[in-house]
């Protein structure tokens, strides 16, 4: 189970919640890594705090999901 950050409303850190999300087992030739620390992309906080002025649909999972994994 992975821990992910969900923004539940427009706001600051008080609008964030850490939840568990099921993950698939690694396929052949893949590995699972344990992440001990991660940075916050400015696009993430700008989206959920409405700094970009485009609005957001909540709940919103933070982090890029454009990679194939």
Short mmCIF file of C-alpha atoms in Angstrom, two decimals:
data_model
loop_
_atom_site.label_atom_id
_atom_site.label_comp_id
_atom_site.label_asym_id
_atom_site.label_seq_id
_atom_site.Cartn_x
_atom_site.Cartn_y
_atom_site.Cartn_z
CA UNK A 1 0.00 0.00 0.00
CA UNK A 2 1.35 3.42 -0.98
CA UNK A 3 0.75 6.62 0.95
CA UNK A 4 -0.57 9.47 -1.20
CA UNK A 5 -1.54 13.05 -0.43
CA UNK A 6 -5.09 14.17 -1.20
CA UNK A 7 -6.23 17.81 -1.22
CA UNK A 8 -9.82 17.96 -0.01
CA UNK A 9 -10.44 21.70 -0.50
CA UNK A 10 -8.79 24.97 -1.51
CA UNK A 11 -6.38 26.02 1.21
CA UNK A 12 -3.03 25.38 2.82
CA UNK A 13 -1.60 22.34 4.57
CA UNK A 14 -4.80 21.97 6.61
CA UNK A 15 -6.59 20.91 3.41
CA UNK A 16 -4.24 17.94 2.86
CA UNK A 17 -4.75 14.37 4.01
CA UNK A 18 -2.44 11.35 3.72
CA UNK A 19 -4.26 8.17 2.72
CA UNK A 20 -3.32 4.64 1.67
CA UNK A 21 -3.70 3.57 -1.95
CA UNK A 22 -3.45 0.02 -3.24
CA UNK A 23 -0.56 -0.67 -5.60
CA UNK A 24 0.00 -3.49 -8.04
CA UNK A 25 2.77 -5.99 -7.45
CA UNK A 26 5.90 -5.36 -9.54
CA UNK A 27 5.89 -7.14 -12.89
CA UNK A 28 8.80 -9.17 -14.22
CA UNK A 29 11.87 -6.93 -14.57
CA UNK A 30 10.44 -4.26 -12.22
CA UNK A 31 11.25 -3.41 -8.60
CA UNK A 32 9.38 -1.66 -5.79
CA UNK A 33 11.24 1.17 -4.08
CA UNK A 34 10.63 2.69 -0.66
CA UNK A 35 10.54 6.48 -0.80
CA UNK A 36 11.69 8.13 2.43
CA UNK A 37 11.19 11.74 1.37
CA UNK A 38 9.68 13.62 -1.55
CA UNK A 39 9.48 17.24 -2.57
CA UNK A 40 6.37 19.22 -3.43
CA UNK A 41 6.05 20.35 -7.00
CA UNK A 42 4.96 24.01 -7.25
CA UNK A 43 2.25 22.99 -9.72
CA UNK A 44 0.62 20.83 -7.04
CA UNK A 45 0.27 23.55 -4.40
CA UNK A 46 -0.69 26.11 -7.03
CA UNK A 47 -3.50 23.82 -8.25
CA UNK A 48 -5.07 23.04 -4.87
CA UNK A 49 -4.60 26.56 -3.46
CA UNK A 50 -6.14 28.03 -6.66
CA UNK A 51 -3.01 30.13 -7.35
CA UNK A 52 -3.37 29.22 -11.04
CA UNK A 53 -6.93 30.55 -11.10
CA UNK A 54 -8.35 27.59 -13.00
CA UNK A 55 -10.29 25.95 -10.17
CA UNK A 56 -9.88 22.36 -9.13
CA UNK A 57 -12.00 19.26 -8.69
CA UNK A 58 -11.80 17.83 -5.17
CA UNK A 59 -10.66 15.48 -3.83
CA UNK A 60 -7.43 15.89 -5.81
CA UNK A 61 -4.50 13.47 -5.67
CA UNK A 62 -1.25 15.41 -5.65
CA UNK A 63 1.76 14.37 -7.70
CA UNK A 64 2.36 13.68 -11.35
CA UNK A 65 0.62 10.67 -12.81
CA UNK A 66 1.87 11.20 -16.35
CA UNK A 67 4.59 8.57 -16.03
CA UNK A 68 3.73 5.05 -17.14
CA UNK A 69 3.95 3.64 -13.62
#
